[in-house]
Amino acid sequence: MGNNNSTFKRKNKKIVLDKNETMDLEVGKDLKYYLPNNYEDIDRIHMFHFFQRYIYQGNFSSPIEERLMQEKCKVLDIGCGPGTWLLDLANKYEKSLFHGLDNNSIFPNEIKPSNLNFMKADMFDGLPFPDNEFDFVHQGTMAFIIKADQWTFIISEMIRVTKPGGFVEIHEPYCISKGFGPILNKINEAHISSCLQRGVDMKLLPNLDKIIKSNPNTPITYKDEKFYILGPNGGKIGMVNQDIFIGFHDNDVAMENLSPVLGISKEEYKIMMTKDLIEELKYTSPEYSLIRFWAKKIN
Ligand SMILES: C[S@@+](CC[C@H](N)C(=O)[O-])C[C@H]1O[C@@H](n2cnc3c(N)ncnc32)[C@H](O)[C@@H]1O
């Protein structure tokens, strides 16, 4: 799985990537910390997908599996990244048709199932599809990108392109700082404050169901939150998540963004991530969660 094509195009410019080389994504410098920057980030997105699937024992919570198996359903994933969720579904539900949208072409264009297509587009321009087009519209791990005042628009677009009787579903990771040691607490606060500087309010997340419900077409919204412990006290799953978490924070782009917010040097940041935090996780049990929201479109 993943992008086997090492050539990326941007504004007529061809960029050849080696492993670990930074991708020239069409985003501001500060956002690069939240987006895939190299092949290790893409590997981490794949790993996080399988982690989420394991926690929920499934790829989605909407009651649509039977339709996906039996009918020619149309499914859209917004901000699909390297297409991990879609590849997993497209292989399993061969009768259905899958579409991925992302404003960066990090999805596979050549090696992919024939029932899967990708499109480059910016979701903030509105979804480039007619009303009532899809049976299932999904979006995952986009909360670092969507500003507080953009959620209503993005959710209304998801609902607009969903057929009556179809489903919209959103997946996001979350935490309420329960069981955090002082180091993780500092990192978390820095992350929240760096998001707020861009207008992104992570604390909105548990209430996304209120935004979905406020749309007259999706009055009944379901929410399912699953909890896990980060680090060795969370067992195997905690260790897998520790790898994902450290990888997400222990890189040059994250260091550039977070060390000034933390008021420490880059060297101190590196030690914090690769030594101090790992040590702290041995004797703390920080709680994290994954949240899924889903709703049926009635009209
Ligand atoms: C953290 S990744 C999540 C990828 C995938 N949804 C997942 O759960 O594995 C966020 C993705 O959103 C994409 N993205 C960011 N801004 C976007 C925009 N304005 N329109 C479409 N996609 C966007 C990024 O390029 C990136 O692939």
CSV table of C-alpha atoms and ligand atoms in Angstrom, one decimal:
chain,number,residue,atom,x,y,z
A,1,MET,CA,0.0,0.0,0.0
A,2,GLY,CA,1.2,3.6,-0.3
A,3,ASN,CA,2.5,5.8,-3.0
A,4,ASN,CA,4.9,3.8,-5.2
A,5,ASN,CA,5.4,6.8,-7.4
A,6,SER,CA,8.4,8.8,-6.2
A,7,THR,CA,7.6,11.8,-8.5
A,8,PHE,CA,5.3,14.5,-7.3
A,9,LYS,CA,4.2,17.5,-9.4
A,10,ARG,CA,3.4,20.9,-8.1
A,11,LYS,CA,2.7,24.0,-10.1
A,12,ASN,CA,4.5,22.5,-13.2
A,13,LYS,CA,7.4,21.7,-11.0
A,14,LYS,CA,8.5,18.1,-10.7
A,15,ILE,CA,9.9,17.0,-7.3
A,16,VAL,CA,11.7,13.7,-7.0
A,17,LEU,CA,11.6,12.3,-3.5
A,18,ASP,CA,14.0,10.1,-1.8
A,19,LYS,CA,13.0,8.4,1.5
A,20,ASN,CA,12.8,10.9,4.3
A,21,GLU,CA,13.0,13.8,1.9
A,22,THR,CA,10.5,16.6,2.7
A,23,MET,CA,7.5,16.8,0.3
A,24,ASP,CA,6.7,20.2,-1.0
A,25,LEU,CA,3.1,20.3,0.1
A,26,GLU,CA,0.9,23.3,-0.9
A,27,VAL,CA,0.5,24.6,2.7
A,28,GLY,CA,2.0,27.2,5.0
A,29,LYS,CA,5.1,26.3,7.0
A,30,ASP,CA,3.3,26.0,10.4
A,31,LEU,CA,0.7,23.5,8.9
A,32,LYS,CA,3.4,21.2,7.6
A,33,TYR,CA,3.7,19.8,11.2
A,34,TYR,CA,0.2,18.5,10.9
A,35,LEU,CA,0.5,17.1,7.4
A,36,PRO,CA,2.5,14.2,5.9
A,37,ASN,CA,6.0,15.5,5.1
A,38,ASN,CA,7.9,12.4,4.1
A,39,TYR,CA,7.5,8.7,3.6
A,40,GLU,CA,7.8,8.1,7.4
A,41,ASP,CA,4.8,10.3,7.9
A,42,ILE,CA,2.9,8.3,5.3
A,43,ASP,CA,3.9,5.0,7.0
A,44,ARG,CA,2.6,6.5,10.3
A,45,ILE,CA,-0.8,7.4,8.6
A,46,HIS,CA,-1.0,3.7,7.5
A,47,MET,CA,-0.1,2.5,11.0
A,48,PHE,CA,-2.7,4.9,12.6
A,49,HIS,CA,-5.3,3.5,10.2
A,50,PHE,CA,-4.8,-0.1,11.3
A,51,PHE,CA,-4.6,1.1,15.0
A,52,GLN,CA,-8.0,2.7,14.7
A,53,ARG,CA,-9.4,-0.3,12.8
A,54,TYR,CA,-8.2,-2.5,15.6
A,55,ILE,CA,-9.6,-0.3,18.4
A,56,TYR,CA,-13.1,-0.2,16.8
A,57,GLN,CA,-12.8,-3.7,15.2
A,58,GLY,CA,-13.9,-2.1,12.0
A,59,ASN,CA,-13.4,0.7,9.5
A,60,PHE,CA,-16.7,2.6,10.1
A,61,SER,CA,-19.6,2.7,12.5
A,62,SER,CA,-22.4,3.7,10.1
A,63,PRO,CA,-24.8,0.7,9.4
A,64,ILE,CA,-23.9,0.5,5.8
A,65,GLU,CA,-21.8,-2.7,5.5
A,66,GLU,CA,-24.6,-4.8,3.8
A,67,ARG,CA,-25.2,-2.1,1.2
A,68,LEU,CA,-21.4,-1.8,0.5
A,69,MET,CA,-21.3,-5.6,0.0
A,70,GLN,CA,-24.5,-6.0,-2.1
A,71,GLU,CA,-25.0,-2.7,-4.0
A,72,LYS,CA,-23.0,-0.4,-6.2
A,73,CYS,CA,-22.6,2.2,-3.4
A,74,LYS,CA,-20.6,5.4,-4.0
A,75,VAL,CA,-18.2,6.3,-1.2
A,76,LEU,CA,-16.2,9.5,-0.7
A,77,ASP,CA,-13.3,10.1,1.7
A,78,ILE,CA,-12.4,13.8,2.2
A,79,GLY,CA,-8.7,14.5,3.0
A,80,CYS,CA,-7.9,10.9,2.1
A,81,GLY,CA,-4.1,11.4,2.4
A,82,PRO,CA,-2.3,8.3,1.0
A,83,GLY,CA,-5.7,6.6,0.7
A,84,THR,CA,-5.2,3.9,3.4
A,85,TRP,CA,-8.9,3.8,4.5
A,86,LEU,CA,-10.1,3.7,0.9
A,87,LEU,CA,-7.7,1.0,-0.2
A,88,ASP,CA,-8.8,-1.1,2.7
A,89,LEU,CA,-12.5,-0.7,1.8
A,90,ALA,CA,-12.1,-0.9,-2.0
A,91,ASN,CA,-10.4,-4.3,-1.7
A,92,LYS,CA,-13.1,-5.6,0.6
A,93,TYR,CA,-16.3,-4.2,-1.1
A,94,GLU,CA,-15.6,-4.9,-4.8
A,95,LYS,CA,-19.1,-4.0,-6.0
A,96,SER,CA,-18.9,-0.4,-4.6
A,97,LEU,CA,-17.1,2.6,-6.0
A,98,PHE,CA,-14.7,4.6,-3.9
A,99,HIS,CA,-13.5,8.2,-4.4
A,100,GLY,CA,-10.7,10.0,-2.5
A,101,LEU,CA,-10.2,13.8,-2.4
A,102,ASP,CA,-7.1,15.6,-1.1
A,103,ASN,CA,-5.4,18.9,-1.9
A,104,ASN,CA,-2.1,17.1,-2.1
A,105,SER,CA,-1.4,14.3,-4.4
A,106,ILE,CA,0.1,11.8,-1.9
A,107,PHE,CA,-2.4,9.2,-3.0
A,108,PRO,CA,-1.4,6.3,-5.3
A,109,ASN,CA,-2.3,7.0,-8.9
A,110,GLU,CA,-1.1,3.8,-10.5
A,111,ILE,CA,-1.3,0.8,-8.3
A,112,LYS,CA,-4.8,0.8,-6.9
A,113,PRO,CA,-8.0,-1.3,-7.3
A,114,SER,CA,-10.1,-0.4,-10.4
A,115,ASN,CA,-13.1,0.6,-8.1
A,116,LEU,CA,-11.0,3.4,-6.5
A,117,ASN,CA,-10.3,6.9,-7.9
A,118,PHE,CA,-8.5,9.9,-6.5
A,119,MET,CA,-9.0,13.6,-7.1
A,120,LYS,CA,-6.9,16.6,-6.2
A,121,ALA,CA,-9.2,19.4,-4.8
A,122,ASP,CA,-9.4,21.8,-1.9
A,123,MET,CA,-12.3,21.0,0.4
A,124,PHE,CA,-12.5,24.6,1.6
A,125,ASP,CA,-13.6,25.6,-2.0
A,126,GLY,CA,-16.6,23.3,-1.5
A,127,LEU,CA,-16.8,19.6,-2.6
A,128,PRO,CA,-16.7,19.4,-6.4
A,129,PHE,CA,-19.7,17.1,-6.6
A,130,PRO,CA,-23.5,17.5,-7.2
A,131,ASP,CA,-26.0,17.2,-4.4
A,132,ASN,CA,-27.1,13.7,-3.3
A,133,GLU,CA,-24.2,11.9,-5.1
A,134,PHE,CA,-22.7,9.5,-2.5
A,135,ASP,CA,-24.1,6.7,-0.2
A,136,PHE,CA,-21.4,7.2,2.3
A,137,VAL,CA,-19.2,10.3,3.0
A,138,HIS,CA,-16.3,9.9,5.4
A,139,GLN,CA,-13.6,12.2,6.8
A,140,GLY,CA,-10.8,11.2,9.3
A,141,THR,CA,-8.1,13.0,11.3
A,142,MET,CA,-8.6,16.4,9.9
A,143,ALA,CA,-9.2,18.3,13.2
A,144,PHE,CA,-5.7,19.8,13.1
A,145,ILE,CA,-6.6,21.4,9.8
A,146,ILE,CA,-10.2,22.6,10.1
A,147,LYS,CA,-10.6,26.0,11.9
A,148,ALA,CA,-13.4,26.5,14.4
A,149,ASP,CA,-15.4,28.6,12.0
A,150,GLN,CA,-14.9,26.2,9.1
A,151,TRP,CA,-16.5,23.1,10.6
A,152,THR,CA,-20.1,24.0,9.9
A,153,PHE,CA,-19.3,24.6,6.2
A,154,ILE,CA,-17.3,21.3,5.9
A,155,ILE,CA,-20.0,19.3,7.6
A,156,SER,CA,-22.8,20.9,5.5
A,157,GLU,CA,-20.8,20.1,2.3
A,158,MET,CA,-20.5,16.4,3.5
A,159,ILE,CA,-24.2,16.3,4.0
A,160,ARG,CA,-25.0,18.1,0.8
A,161,VAL,CA,-23.2,15.5,-1.4
A,162,THR,CA,-24.7,12.5,0.6
A,163,LYS,CA,-27.9,10.9,-0.9
A,164,PRO,CA,-31.0,10.8,1.3
A,165,GLY,CA,-30.7,7.5,3.2
A,166,GLY,CA,-26.9,7.6,3.0
A,167,PHE,CA,-24.5,8.3,5.9
A,168,VAL,CA,-21.8,10.9,6.9
A,169,GLU,CA,-19.1,9.8,9.3
A,170,ILE,CA,-16.2,11.6,11.0
A,171,HIS,CA,-13.3,10.0,12.9
A,172,GLU,CA,-10.9,11.9,15.2
A,173,PRO,CA,-8.4,11.2,17.9
A,174,TYR,CA,-8.8,13.2,21.2
A,175,CYS,CA,-7.6,13.6,24.8
A,176,ILE,CA,-8.7,15.3,27.9
A,177,SER,CA,-5.2,15.2,29.6
A,178,LYS,CA,-6.3,12.5,32.1
A,179,GLY,CA,-3.4,10.6,33.7
A,180,PHE,CA,-0.9,12.9,32.0
A,181,GLY,CA,2.6,13.4,33.5
A,182,PRO,CA,4.2,16.9,33.5
A,183,ILE,CA,6.1,16.4,30.3
A,184,LEU,CA,3.2,15.1,28.2
A,185,ASN,CA,1.1,17.8,29.7
A,186,LYS,CA,3.5,20.5,28.5
A,187,ILE,CA,3.7,18.9,25.0
A,188,ASN,CA,-0.1,18.7,24.8
A,189,GLU,CA,-0.6,22.3,25.9
A,190,ALA,CA,2.0,23.5,23.4
A,191,HIS,CA,0.2,21.5,20.7
A,192,ILE,CA,-3.2,23.0,21.6
A,193,SER,CA,-1.8,26.5,21.7
A,194,SER,CA,0.0,26.1,18.4
A,195,CYS,CA,-3.4,25.0,16.9
A,196,LEU,CA,-5.2,27.9,18.5
A,197,GLN,CA,-2.7,30.3,16.9
A,198,ARG,CA,-4.1,29.1,13.5
A,199,GLY,CA,-7.7,29.3,14.6
A,200,VAL,CA,-8.0,25.5,15.2
A,201,ASP,CA,-9.7,24.7,18.5
A,202,MET,CA,-9.1,21.0,19.4
A,203,LYS,CA,-11.5,21.3,22.4
A,204,LEU,CA,-14.4,21.6,19.9
A,205,LEU,CA,-14.0,18.0,18.9
A,206,PRO,CA,-16.2,16.1,21.4
A,207,ASN,CA,-19.0,18.4,20.3
A,208,LEU,CA,-19.0,17.9,16.6
A,209,ASP,CA,-22.2,15.9,17.0
A,210,LYS,CA,-23.9,19.2,17.9
A,211,ILE,CA,-22.8,20.7,14.5
A,212,ILE,CA,-24.0,17.6,12.6
A,213,LYS,CA,-27.3,17.6,14.5
A,214,SER,CA,-27.9,21.3,13.8
A,215,ASN,CA,-28.3,20.4,10.1
A,216,PRO,CA,-32.0,19.7,9.4
A,217,ASN,CA,-31.0,16.8,7.1
A,218,THR,CA,-29.1,14.9,9.9
A,219,PRO,CA,-31.1,15.4,13.1
A,220,ILE,CA,-30.0,12.2,14.8
A,221,THR,CA,-26.3,11.9,15.3
A,222,TYR,CA,-24.4,9.0,17.0
A,223,LYS,CA,-21.2,9.2,18.8
A,224,ASP,CA,-18.8,6.4,19.9
A,225,GLU,CA,-15.7,7.2,21.9
A,226,LYS,CA,-13.1,4.5,22.7
A,227,PHE,CA,-10.3,5.0,25.2
A,228,TYR,CA,-6.7,3.7,25.4
A,229,ILE,CA,-3.6,4.4,27.3
A,230,LEU,CA,-0.5,5.8,25.6
A,231,GLY,CA,2.8,4.1,26.4
A,232,PRO,CA,3.8,0.8,28.0
A,233,ASN,CA,1.1,0.8,30.6
A,234,GLY,CA,-1.4,0.5,27.7
A,235,GLY,CA,0.1,-2.8,26.6
A,236,LYS,CA,0.8,-3.6,23.0
A,237,ILE,CA,-1.7,-1.0,21.7
A,238,GLY,CA,-0.1,1.6,24.0
A,239,MET,CA,3.3,0.9,22.6
A,240,VAL,CA,2.1,1.0,19.0
A,241,ASN,CA,0.5,4.4,19.8
A,242,GLN,CA,3.7,5.5,21.5
A,243,ASP,CA,5.6,4.9,18.2
A,244,ILE,CA,3.0,6.9,16.3
A,245,PHE,CA,3.0,9.7,18.8
A,246,ILE,CA,6.8,10.0,19.1
A,247,GLY,CA,7.2,9.9,15.3
A,248,PHE,CA,4.6,12.6,14.9
A,249,HIS,CA,6.4,14.9,17.3
A,250,ASP,CA,10.1,13.9,16.8
A,251,ASN,CA,10.9,15.5,13.5
A,252,ASP,CA,12.4,18.7,12.3
A,253,VAL,CA,9.1,20.4,11.3
A,254,ALA,CA,7.4,19.6,14.7
A,255,MET,CA,10.6,20.8,16.5
A,256,GLU,CA,10.5,24.1,14.5
A,257,ASN,CA,6.9,24.6,15.5
A,258,LEU,CA,6.7,23.4,19.0
A,259,SER,CA,10.1,24.3,20.6
A,260,PRO,CA,9.4,28.1,20.5
A,261,VAL,CA,5.9,27.5,22.0
A,262,LEU,CA,7.5,25.4,24.8
A,263,GLY,CA,10.2,28.0,25.3
A,264,ILE,CA,13.1,25.5,24.9
A,265,SER,CA,15.9,25.0,22.4
A,266,LYS,CA,15.7,22.4,19.6
A,267,GLU,CA,18.3,20.3,21.4
A,268,GLU,CA,16.2,20.3,24.6
A,269,TYR,CA,13.1,19.5,22.5
A,270,LYS,CA,14.8,16.5,21.0
A,271,ILE,CA,15.8,15.2,24.4
A,272,MET,CA,12.3,15.8,25.7
A,273,MET,CA,10.8,13.7,22.9
A,274,THR,CA,13.3,10.9,22.6
A,275,LYS,CA,14.3,10.4,26.3
A,276,ASP,CA,12.3,12.3,28.9
A,277,LEU,CA,8.8,11.5,27.6
A,278,ILE,CA,9.6,7.8,27.0
A,279,GLU,CA,10.9,7.7,30.6
A,280,GLU,CA,7.7,9.4,32.0
A,281,LEU,CA,5.4,7.1,30.0
A,282,LYS,CA,6.9,4.1,32.0
A,283,TYR,CA,5.2,5.3,35.2
A,284,THR,CA,2.2,7.2,33.9
A,285,SER,CA,-1.1,6.1,32.2
A,286,PRO,CA,-2.2,9.0,30.0
A,287,GLU,CA,-5.6,8.4,28.5
A,288,TYR,CA,-6.4,9.2,24.9
A,289,SER,CA,-9.4,8.4,22.8
A,290,LEU,CA,-10.8,8.0,19.3
A,291,ILE,CA,-14.2,9.5,18.6
A,292,ARG,CA,-16.5,8.5,15.7
A,293,PHE,CA,-19.6,10.6,14.8
A,294,TRP,CA,-22.1,9.4,12.2
A,295,ALA,CA,-25.6,10.3,11.0
A,296,LYS,CA,-28.1,9.2,8.4
A,297,LYS,CA,-29.3,11.9,5.9
A,298,ILE,CA,-33.1,11.9,6.0
A,299,ASN,CA,-33.9,14.3,3.2
B,1,LIG,C1,-3.7,14.1,8.9
B,1,LIG,S1,-3.9,13.7,7.2
B,1,LIG,C2,-5.3,12.5,7.4
B,1,LIG,C3,-5.3,11.5,6.3
B,1,LIG,C4,-6.4,10.5,6.3
B,1,LIG,N1,-7.7,11.2,6.3
B,1,LIG,C5,-6.3,9.6,7.4
B,1,LIG,O1,-7.1,9.6,8.4
B,1,LIG,O2,-5.3,8.8,7.4
B,1,LIG,C6,-4.8,15.1,6.7
B,1,LIG,C7,-5.0,15.1,5.2
B,1,LIG,O3,-5.8,16.2,4.8
B,1,LIG,C8,-5.3,16.8,3.6
B,1,LIG,N2,-5.8,18.2,3.5
B,1,LIG,C9,-5.4,19.2,4.2
B,1,LIG,N3,-6.1,20.3,3.8
B,1,LIG,C10,-6.9,19.9,2.9
B,1,LIG,C11,-7.9,20.6,2.0
B,1,LIG,N4,-8.0,21.9,2.2
B,1,LIG,N5,-8.6,19.9,1.2
B,1,LIG,C12,-8.4,18.6,1.0
B,1,LIG,N6,-7.5,17.9,1.7
B,1,LIG,C13,-6.8,18.6,2.7
B,1,LIG,C14,-3.8,16.7,3.7
B,1,LIG,O4,-3.2,16.8,2.5
B,1,LIG,C15,-3.7,15.3,4.4
B,1,LIG,O5,-3.5,14.3,3.4
